[in-house]
XYZ file of C-alpha atoms in Angstrom:
300
model
C 94.279 88.077 77.705
C 96.703 86.870 80.336
C 96.656 84.040 82.793
C 94.553 83.887 85.935
C 97.327 85.772 87.709
C 97.660 88.516 85.114
C 97.587 92.151 86.116
C 96.688 95.513 84.669
C 98.669 98.588 85.678
C 98.128 102.305 85.419
C 100.083 105.399 86.457
C 99.159 107.184 89.656
C 95.885 109.042 89.778
C 95.958 112.808 90.061
C 92.947 113.385 92.299
C 95.095 113.721 95.415
C 98.558 114.271 93.972
C 100.385 117.447 94.866
C 101.409 119.853 92.099
C 104.993 118.544 92.019
C 104.245 114.804 92.166
C 104.711 114.016 88.482
C 107.618 116.450 88.092
C 109.342 114.901 91.109
C 108.814 111.410 89.748
C 110.222 112.426 86.358
C 113.267 113.958 88.055
C 113.801 110.826 90.128
C 113.705 108.720 86.957
C 116.281 111.011 85.327
C 118.592 110.500 88.289
C 117.999 106.752 88.083
C 119.097 106.681 84.436
C 122.279 108.570 85.327
C 122.921 106.110 88.149
C 122.305 103.171 85.813
C 124.948 104.531 83.427
C 127.457 104.780 86.268
C 126.625 101.237 87.354
C 127.191 99.913 83.834
C 130.555 101.701 83.892
C 131.272 99.837 87.170
C 131.505 103.074 89.144
C 129.491 101.494 91.914
C 130.084 104.106 94.614
C 128.934 107.032 92.473
C 125.954 105.015 91.260
C 125.115 104.185 94.877
C 125.263 107.870 95.802
C 122.777 108.759 93.061
C 120.367 105.959 93.983
C 120.619 107.156 97.591
C 119.759 110.697 96.513
C 116.514 109.399 94.980
C 115.596 107.545 98.163
C 116.562 110.400 100.476
C 114.945 113.215 98.488
C 111.903 111.583 96.910
C 110.989 108.576 99.056
C 107.698 110.018 100.305
C 106.504 111.841 97.194
C 107.029 109.774 94.044
C 105.664 106.516 92.663
C 106.274 103.493 94.859
C 107.681 101.621 91.871
C 110.351 104.308 91.405
C 111.576 103.861 94.973
C 111.452 100.067 94.688
C 113.706 100.176 91.622
C 116.090 102.651 93.258
C 116.443 100.437 96.326
C 116.868 97.274 94.287
C 119.525 98.927 92.116
C 121.285 100.348 95.157
C 121.338 96.826 96.569
C 123.309 95.770 93.480
C 125.832 98.517 94.232
C 126.148 97.387 97.840
C 126.629 93.814 96.641
C 129.482 94.797 94.329
C 131.038 96.914 97.078
C 130.787 93.925 99.452
C 128.526 95.836 101.839
C 126.347 92.804 102.253
C 124.177 93.842 105.191
C 123.189 97.071 103.446
C 122.362 95.013 100.359
C 120.104 92.768 102.433
C 118.310 95.795 103.913
C 117.530 97.264 100.503
C 116.450 93.912 99.076
C 113.993 93.339 101.905
C 112.521 96.809 101.429
C 112.255 96.267 97.663
C 110.358 93.043 98.246
C 107.622 95.006 100.020
C 106.817 96.514 96.616
C 106.750 93.281 94.597
C 103.022 93.632 93.847
C 103.907 96.572 91.610
C 106.914 95.123 89.803
C 107.538 91.353 89.835
C 110.746 91.793 87.800
C 112.239 94.000 90.498
C 111.186 91.435 93.095
C 113.034 88.656 91.264
C 116.209 90.741 91.122
C 115.863 91.609 94.803
C 115.480 87.928 95.734
C 118.567 87.031 93.687
C 120.688 89.771 95.292
C 119.342 88.939 98.740
C 120.403 85.312 98.297
C 123.893 86.294 97.101
C 124.443 88.747 99.959
C 123.189 86.256 102.539
C 125.480 83.539 101.165
C 128.433 85.946 101.237
C 127.814 86.673 104.920
C 127.398 82.948 105.606
C 130.745 82.260 103.908
C 132.437 84.972 105.970
C 130.958 83.465 109.119
C 132.215 80.017 108.127
C 135.744 81.350 107.581
C 135.739 83.111 110.947
C 134.425 79.997 112.654
C 137.144 77.875 111.048
C 139.810 80.300 112.247
C 138.300 80.681 115.714
C 135.992 77.894 116.974
C 134.750 80.210 119.734
C 133.371 82.709 117.201
C 129.615 82.917 117.951
C 128.539 84.014 114.490
C 127.122 87.323 113.354
C 124.150 88.782 115.246
C 120.801 87.410 114.170
C 119.152 89.601 111.545
C 115.637 90.473 112.667
C 113.803 91.297 109.438
C 110.665 92.563 111.186
C 112.609 94.909 113.459
C 114.683 96.230 110.565
C 111.471 96.887 108.644
C 110.185 98.908 111.588
C 113.415 100.913 111.692
C 113.225 101.583 107.966
C 109.594 102.633 108.310
C 110.473 105.117 111.045
C 113.313 106.518 108.936
C 111.105 106.786 105.854
C 108.265 108.448 107.757
C 110.426 110.999 109.545
C 110.397 113.470 106.663
C 106.598 113.326 106.487
C 105.985 113.759 110.210
C 106.399 117.519 110.114
C 103.461 117.797 107.728
C 100.931 116.134 110.015
C 99.419 119.351 111.308
C 100.242 121.627 108.401
C 97.502 123.696 106.785
C 98.452 122.262 103.397
C 99.130 118.647 104.161
C 101.841 116.639 102.461
C 100.672 113.536 100.606
C 102.463 110.244 100.053
C 102.049 107.746 97.206
C 100.212 104.510 97.922
C 98.911 101.517 96.042
C 95.275 100.793 95.250
C 94.993 97.152 94.202
C 91.692 95.710 93.019
C 91.571 91.928 93.196
C 88.995 89.698 91.520
C 89.897 86.234 92.767
C 89.555 83.421 90.204
C 89.104 85.999 87.449
C 91.220 86.972 84.460
C 92.741 89.484 84.976
C 92.952 88.827 88.695
C 94.602 92.116 89.685
C 94.312 95.729 88.602
C 96.967 98.066 90.019
C 96.337 101.773 90.407
C 98.104 104.468 92.392
C 97.155 107.646 94.166
C 98.178 109.867 97.060
C 97.247 109.617 100.743
C 97.495 112.418 103.345
C 100.664 111.854 105.360
C 98.759 111.980 108.653
C 96.811 108.848 107.663
C 100.064 106.897 107.295
C 100.717 107.141 111.038
C 98.913 105.375 113.844
C 96.038 107.320 115.372
C 97.134 109.541 118.266
C 95.978 108.427 121.690
C 92.479 109.726 122.266
C 92.023 110.521 118.591
C 91.203 107.034 117.339
C 87.579 107.817 116.455
C 88.445 110.956 114.485
C 91.235 109.112 112.686
C 88.899 106.239 111.759
C 86.312 108.672 110.405
C 88.910 110.408 108.209
C 90.398 107.096 107.072
C 87.044 105.555 106.162
C 85.931 108.647 104.244
C 89.247 108.747 102.388
C 89.090 105.069 101.407
C 85.512 105.360 100.147
C 86.424 108.425 98.099
C 89.430 106.673 96.567
C 87.471 103.529 95.705
C 84.618 105.413 94.051
C 86.852 107.944 92.286
C 88.816 105.145 90.592
C 85.751 103.149 89.533
C 85.429 104.861 86.107
C 89.107 104.117 85.444
C 88.585 100.525 86.559
C 85.607 100.120 84.222
C 87.781 101.125 81.255
C 90.456 98.525 81.990
C 88.581 95.496 80.695
C 85.202 94.431 79.207
C 83.966 93.278 82.609
C 81.010 90.912 82.968
C 78.584 90.678 85.868
C 79.793 88.251 88.527
C 76.343 86.671 88.768
C 74.575 86.788 85.396
C 77.381 87.412 82.916
C 75.856 90.534 81.385
C 77.977 93.597 80.695
C 79.033 95.133 84.003
C 78.136 98.736 84.771
C 79.182 98.969 88.424
C 81.217 97.311 91.171
C 80.643 95.894 94.618
C 83.644 96.840 96.742
C 85.158 95.360 99.886
C 88.333 97.368 100.553
C 90.907 96.571 103.221
C 93.009 99.605 104.148
C 96.520 99.327 105.552
C 97.679 102.932 105.378
C 99.682 103.279 108.599
C 102.596 101.238 107.308
C 105.864 101.543 105.434
C 104.002 100.480 102.294
C 100.535 102.122 102.393
C 98.006 100.123 100.415
C 94.288 99.643 99.873
C 93.449 96.153 98.661
C 89.924 95.985 97.302
C 88.307 92.558 96.955
C 85.766 93.645 94.362
C 83.348 92.128 91.870
C 81.772 93.649 88.743
C 77.967 93.619 88.526
C 75.382 94.573 85.924
C 73.670 96.944 88.387
C 74.773 98.375 91.714
C 71.430 97.414 93.250
C 69.103 94.509 92.470
C 69.286 90.723 92.635
C 72.737 90.361 91.046
C 74.215 92.882 93.453
C 72.588 91.111 96.414
C 73.858 87.687 95.327
C 77.331 89.109 94.717
C 77.464 90.804 98.124
C 76.410 87.554 99.801
C 79.127 85.608 97.961
C 81.741 88.215 98.906
C 80.703 88.189 102.562
C 81.005 84.395 102.566
C 84.488 84.644 101.050
C 85.461 87.229 103.667
C 84.559 84.735 106.397
C 85.863 81.518 104.865
C 88.798 82.365 102.592
C 91.924 82.204 104.801
C 93.867 84.498 102.480
C 91.242 87.233 102.757
C 90.686 86.756 106.485
C 94.438 87.117 107.118
C 94.686 90.335 105.113
C 96.453 92.995 107.171
C 94.476 96.175 107.644
C 90.982 97.409 108.383
C 88.005 96.394 106.269
C 85.987 99.438 105.280
C 82.242 98.993 104.922
C 81.053 100.589 101.692
Protein backbone atom coordinates (compact mmCIF):
# COMPACT_ATOMS: atom_id res chain seq x y z
CA UNK A 1 0.00 0.00 0.00
CA UNK A 2 1.18 3.51 -0.74
CA UNK A 3 0.59 6.83 0.89
CA UNK A 4 -2.62 8.83 0.73
CA UNK A 5 -1.36 10.32 -2.53
CA UNK A 6 -0.45 7.01 -4.14
CA UNK A 7 -1.68 6.14 -7.60
CA UNK A 8 -2.47 3.10 -9.69
CA UNK A 9 -1.80 3.15 -13.42
CA UNK A 10 -2.89 1.05 -16.35
CA UNK A 11 -2.26 1.10 -20.10
CA UNK A 12 -4.84 2.63 -22.39
CA UNK A 13 -8.12 0.83 -22.83
CA UNK A 14 -8.92 -0.65 -26.21
CA UNK A 15 -12.66 -0.03 -26.36
CA UNK A 16 -12.25 3.08 -28.50
CA UNK A 17 -8.69 2.74 -29.77
CA UNK A 18 -8.12 2.60 -33.49
CA UNK A 19 -6.46 -0.47 -35.01
CA UNK A 20 -3.04 1.21 -35.17
CA UNK A 21 -3.03 2.82 -31.71
CA UNK A 22 -0.82 0.28 -29.95
CA UNK A 23 1.41 -0.23 -33.00
CA UNK A 24 1.88 3.53 -33.32
CA UNK A 25 2.71 3.85 -29.64
CA UNK A 26 5.25 1.02 -29.89
CA UNK A 27 6.85 2.70 -32.91
CA UNK A 28 7.01 6.03 -31.11
CA UNK A 29 8.75 4.34 -28.17
CA UNK A 30 11.28 2.76 -30.55
CA UNK A 31 12.07 6.19 -31.97
CA UNK A 32 12.38 7.56 -28.44
CA UNK A 33 14.99 4.92 -27.54
CA UNK A 34 16.99 5.81 -30.65
CA UNK A 35 16.78 9.48 -29.72
CA UNK A 36 17.86 8.71 -26.16
CA UNK A 37 20.97 6.95 -27.50
CA UNK A 38 21.84 9.99 -29.60
CA UNK A 39 21.32 12.26 -26.60
CA UNK A 40 23.65 10.14 -24.47
CA UNK A 41 26.21 10.44 -27.28
CA UNK A 42 25.73 14.24 -27.04
CA UNK A 43 24.42 14.46 -30.60
CA UNK A 44 21.73 16.83 -29.43
CA UNK A 45 20.53 18.05 -32.83
CA UNK A 46 19.91 14.56 -34.21
CA UNK A 47 18.25 13.53 -30.95
CA UNK A 48 16.06 16.64 -31.15
CA UNK A 49 15.05 15.75 -34.71
CA UNK A 50 13.93 12.28 -33.63
CA UNK A 51 11.97 13.56 -30.63
CA UNK A 52 10.34 16.08 -32.98
CA UNK A 53 9.38 13.28 -35.36
CA UNK A 54 7.48 11.57 -32.52
CA UNK A 55 5.63 14.76 -31.66
CA UNK A 56 4.87 15.67 -35.27
CA UNK A 57 3.80 12.21 -36.43
CA UNK A 58 2.17 10.68 -33.36
CA UNK A 59 1.00 13.55 -31.15
CA UNK A 60 -2.71 12.87 -31.61
CA UNK A 61 -2.72 9.07 -31.69
CA UNK A 62 -0.45 7.59 -29.03
CA UNK A 63 -0.38 7.51 -25.24
CA UNK A 64 -0.24 10.92 -23.59
CA UNK A 65 2.70 9.76 -21.48
CA UNK A 66 4.71 8.99 -24.63
CA UNK A 67 4.27 12.54 -25.91
CA UNK A 68 5.03 14.01 -22.48
CA UNK A 69 8.35 12.15 -22.37
CA UNK A 70 9.21 13.12 -25.94
CA UNK A 71 8.58 16.80 -25.20
CA UNK A 72 10.49 16.70 -21.93
CA UNK A 73 13.45 15.00 -23.60
CA UNK A 74 13.35 17.42 -26.51
CA UNK A 75 13.46 20.23 -23.97
CA UNK A 76 16.76 18.79 -22.73
CA UNK A 77 18.09 18.95 -26.29
CA UNK A 78 16.97 22.56 -26.66
CA UNK A 79 18.63 23.37 -23.34
CA UNK A 80 21.96 21.92 -24.46
CA UNK A 81 21.67 23.71 -27.79
CA UNK A 82 20.98 26.98 -25.92
CA UNK A 83 17.57 27.35 -27.55
CA UNK A 84 16.08 28.39 -24.27
CA UNK A 85 12.67 29.65 -25.36
CA UNK A 86 11.95 26.40 -27.20
CA UNK A 87 13.01 24.53 -24.06
CA UNK A 88 10.56 26.56 -21.99
CA UNK A 89 7.73 25.81 -24.45
CA UNK A 90 8.29 22.06 -24.27
CA UNK A 91 8.64 22.08 -20.49
CA UNK A 92 5.35 23.90 -20.05
CA UNK A 93 3.59 21.44 -22.35
CA UNK A 94 5.15 18.49 -20.50
CA UNK A 95 3.87 19.85 -17.21
CA UNK A 96 0.30 19.54 -18.50
CA UNK A 97 0.83 15.77 -18.35
CA UNK A 98 2.31 15.57 -14.84
CA UNK A 99 -0.68 13.59 -13.52
CA UNK A 100 0.51 10.67 -15.63
CA UNK A 101 4.23 10.80 -14.87
CA UNK A 102 5.50 12.77 -11.85
CA UNK A 103 9.12 11.91 -12.72
CA UNK A 104 8.79 13.60 -16.10
CA UNK A 105 7.21 16.59 -14.37
CA UNK A 106 10.19 16.95 -12.03
CA UNK A 107 12.61 16.89 -14.96
CA UNK A 108 10.49 19.42 -16.83
CA UNK A 109 10.47 21.77 -13.82
CA UNK A 110 14.25 21.48 -13.49
CA UNK A 111 14.85 22.22 -17.19
CA UNK A 112 12.29 25.03 -17.14
CA UNK A 113 14.13 26.67 -14.25
CA UNK A 114 17.52 26.35 -15.98
CA UNK A 115 16.24 27.76 -19.27
CA UNK A 116 14.48 30.64 -17.53
CA UNK A 117 17.63 31.49 -15.56
CA UNK A 118 19.70 31.38 -18.76
CA UNK A 119 17.37 33.90 -20.41
CA UNK A 120 17.43 36.05 -17.27
CA UNK A 121 21.25 36.03 -17.33
CA UNK A 122 21.27 37.03 -21.00
CA UNK A 123 18.87 39.86 -20.22
CA UNK A 124 21.09 41.03 -17.37
CA UNK A 125 24.15 41.09 -19.64
CA UNK A 126 22.29 43.06 -22.30
CA UNK A 127 20.99 45.49 -19.70
CA UNK A 128 24.50 46.01 -18.33
CA UNK A 129 25.81 46.74 -21.81
CA UNK A 130 22.87 48.95 -22.76
CA UNK A 131 20.84 50.54 -19.93
CA UNK A 132 18.07 51.36 -22.41
CA UNK A 133 17.51 47.67 -23.20
CA UNK A 134 13.85 46.99 -22.25
CA UNK A 135 14.25 43.27 -21.63
CA UNK A 136 12.87 40.35 -23.58
CA UNK A 137 9.14 40.30 -24.39
CA UNK A 138 6.97 38.97 -21.60
CA UNK A 139 6.27 35.26 -22.00
CA UNK A 140 2.53 34.66 -21.83
CA UNK A 141 2.21 31.02 -20.77
CA UNK A 142 -1.55 30.88 -21.30
CA UNK A 143 -1.34 32.30 -24.82
CA UNK A 144 1.51 29.96 -25.75
CA UNK A 145 -0.56 27.03 -24.48
CA UNK A 146 -3.40 28.13 -26.75
CA UNK A 147 -1.02 28.32 -29.71
CA UNK A 148 0.34 24.87 -28.96
CA UNK A 149 -3.18 23.51 -28.64
CA UNK A 150 -4.13 24.90 -32.05
CA UNK A 151 -0.98 23.42 -33.59
CA UNK A 152 -1.58 20.04 -31.96
CA UNK A 153 -5.24 19.94 -32.99
CA UNK A 154 -4.66 20.93 -36.61
CA UNK A 155 -3.88 17.40 -37.75
CA UNK A 156 -7.09 16.10 -36.17
CA UNK A 157 -9.37 18.79 -37.58
CA UNK A 158 -9.71 17.11 -40.95
CA UNK A 159 -11.26 14.06 -39.30
CA UNK A 160 -14.16 15.91 -37.70
CA UNK A 161 -16.69 15.02 -40.37
CA UNK A 162 -15.12 11.82 -41.65
CA UNK A 163 -17.20 8.65 -41.88
CA UNK A 164 -14.57 6.82 -39.84
CA UNK A 165 -13.61 9.33 -37.22
CA UNK A 166 -10.09 9.72 -35.91
CA UNK A 167 -9.67 9.25 -32.16
CA UNK A 168 -7.21 10.88 -29.79
CA UNK A 169 -5.81 9.54 -26.51
CA UNK A 170 -7.09 11.04 -23.27
CA UNK A 171 -6.80 10.45 -19.57
CA UNK A 172 -9.48 8.97 -17.33
CA UNK A 173 -8.54 9.69 -13.72
CA UNK A 174 -10.61 8.32 -10.85
CA UNK A 175 -10.05 10.17 -7.60
CA UNK A 176 -11.11 8.99 -4.15
CA UNK A 177 -10.20 11.91 -1.91
CA UNK A 178 -8.79 10.98 1.53
CA UNK A 179 -8.46 7.37 0.40
CA UNK A 180 -5.47 5.12 -0.21
CA UNK A 181 -4.87 4.88 -3.12
CA UNK A 182 -6.22 8.32 -3.89
CA UNK A 183 -5.87 8.15 -7.68
CA UNK A 184 -6.35 5.50 -10.33
CA UNK A 185 -5.13 6.44 -13.82
CA UNK A 186 -6.58 4.85 -16.92
CA UNK A 187 -6.45 5.81 -20.58
CA UNK A 188 -8.70 5.51 -23.58
CA UNK A 189 -9.54 7.21 -26.87
CA UNK A 190 -11.95 10.07 -27.56
CA UNK A 191 -13.45 11.01 -30.95
CA UNK A 192 -11.47 13.95 -32.32
CA UNK A 193 -14.63 16.01 -32.85
CA UNK A 194 -15.27 16.01 -29.08
CA UNK A 195 -11.88 17.65 -28.47
CA UNK A 196 -13.04 20.84 -30.19
CA UNK A 197 -15.52 23.40 -28.95
CA UNK A 198 -19.09 22.85 -30.09
CA UNK A 199 -19.87 24.57 -33.40
CA UNK A 200 -22.19 27.55 -33.18
CA UNK A 201 -25.75 26.30 -33.20
CA UNK A 202 -24.66 22.75 -32.47
CA UNK A 203 -24.13 23.06 -28.73
CA UNK A 204 -27.05 20.81 -27.77
CA UNK A 205 -26.04 18.01 -30.14
CA UNK A 206 -22.43 18.26 -28.96
CA UNK A 207 -23.49 18.07 -25.30
CA UNK A 208 -25.62 15.00 -25.99
CA UNK A 209 -22.72 13.22 -27.70
CA UNK A 210 -20.26 14.28 -25.00
CA UNK A 211 -22.47 13.17 -22.12
CA UNK A 212 -23.20 9.80 -23.73
CA UNK A 213 -19.49 9.27 -24.41
CA UNK A 214 -18.47 10.11 -20.84
CA UNK A 215 -21.08 7.79 -19.34
CA UNK A 216 -19.97 4.97 -21.63
CA UNK A 217 -16.32 5.47 -20.71
CA UNK A 218 -17.03 5.58 -16.97
CA UNK A 219 -19.15 2.43 -16.99
CA UNK A 220 -16.91 0.52 -19.40
CA UNK A 221 -13.89 1.04 -17.13
CA UNK A 222 -15.69 0.10 -13.91
CA UNK A 223 -14.78 -3.62 -14.11
CA UNK A 224 -11.13 -2.65 -14.60
CA UNK A 225 -11.38 -0.24 -11.67
CA UNK A 226 -12.85 -2.94 -9.43
CA UNK A 227 -9.82 -5.16 -10.09
CA UNK A 228 -7.31 -2.50 -9.08
CA UNK A 229 -7.77 -2.77 -5.33
CA UNK A 230 -9.84 -4.59 -2.66
CA UNK A 231 -12.21 -1.64 -2.36
CA UNK A 232 -14.49 -1.20 0.66
CA UNK A 233 -17.86 0.53 0.77
CA UNK A 234 -17.51 4.24 1.52
CA UNK A 235 -20.32 4.06 4.08
CA UNK A 236 -20.38 0.65 5.77
CA UNK A 237 -16.94 -0.79 5.04
CA UNK A 238 -18.20 -3.98 3.42
CA UNK A 239 -16.65 -5.29 0.23
CA UNK A 240 -17.51 -2.92 -2.62
CA UNK A 241 -19.34 -4.24 -5.66
CA UNK A 242 -20.11 -0.99 -7.49
CA UNK A 243 -19.23 2.70 -7.74
CA UNK A 244 -21.00 6.02 -7.48
CA UNK A 245 -19.52 8.30 -10.12
CA UNK A 246 -19.31 12.07 -10.47
CA UNK A 247 -17.23 12.72 -13.61
CA UNK A 248 -16.02 16.11 -14.77
CA UNK A 249 -15.20 16.15 -18.49
CA UNK A 250 -12.71 18.57 -20.02
CA UNK A 251 -12.33 17.13 -23.51
CA UNK A 252 -12.09 20.28 -25.64
CA UNK A 253 -8.57 21.08 -24.51
CA UNK A 254 -4.94 20.44 -25.35
CA UNK A 255 -4.95 17.73 -22.67
CA UNK A 256 -8.34 15.95 -22.85
CA UNK A 257 -9.27 14.42 -19.51
CA UNK A 258 -12.18 13.01 -17.54
CA UNK A 259 -11.68 13.35 -13.80
CA UNK A 260 -14.12 11.17 -11.89
CA UNK A 261 -14.70 11.95 -8.21
CA UNK A 262 -15.97 8.49 -7.33
CA UNK A 263 -16.67 6.35 -4.28
CA UNK A 264 -16.94 2.56 -3.95
CA UNK A 265 -20.16 1.18 -2.45
CA UNK A 266 -21.44 -2.24 -1.44
CA UNK A 267 -24.50 -1.85 -3.69
CA UNK A 268 -25.31 0.60 -6.47
CA UNK A 269 -28.72 1.24 -4.93
CA UNK A 270 -29.84 1.19 -1.29
CA UNK A 271 -29.00 3.14 1.86
CA UNK A 272 -25.21 3.09 1.44
CA UNK A 273 -25.49 4.39 -2.10
CA UNK A 274 -27.89 7.14 -0.98
CA UNK A 275 -25.62 8.23 1.89
CA UNK A 276 -22.60 8.18 -0.42
CA UNK A 277 -24.34 10.26 -3.09
CA UNK A 278 -25.37 12.81 -0.46
CA UNK A 279 -21.79 13.05 0.85
CA UNK A 280 -20.45 13.47 -2.70
CA UNK A 281 -22.98 16.17 -3.53
CA UNK A 282 -21.97 18.02 -0.36
CA UNK A 283 -18.31 17.77 -1.35
CA UNK A 284 -19.14 19.05 -4.83
CA UNK A 285 -20.65 22.17 -3.27
CA UNK A 286 -18.20 22.81 -0.45
CA UNK A 287 -14.79 21.47 -1.49
CA UNK A 288 -13.02 24.38 -3.26
CA UNK A 289 -10.73 22.02 -5.17
CA UNK A 290 -13.68 20.15 -6.66
CA UNK A 291 -15.74 23.27 -7.31
CA UNK A 292 -12.82 24.83 -9.22
CA UNK A 293 -12.34 21.77 -11.42
CA UNK A 294 -12.24 22.81 -15.07
CA UNK A 295 -14.81 21.10 -17.25
CA UNK A 296 -18.43 20.02 -17.28
CA UNK A 297 -19.88 17.79 -14.58
CA UNK A 298 -21.80 14.92 -16.14
CA UNK A 299 -24.82 13.63 -14.25
CA UNK A 300 -24.73 9.84 -14.09
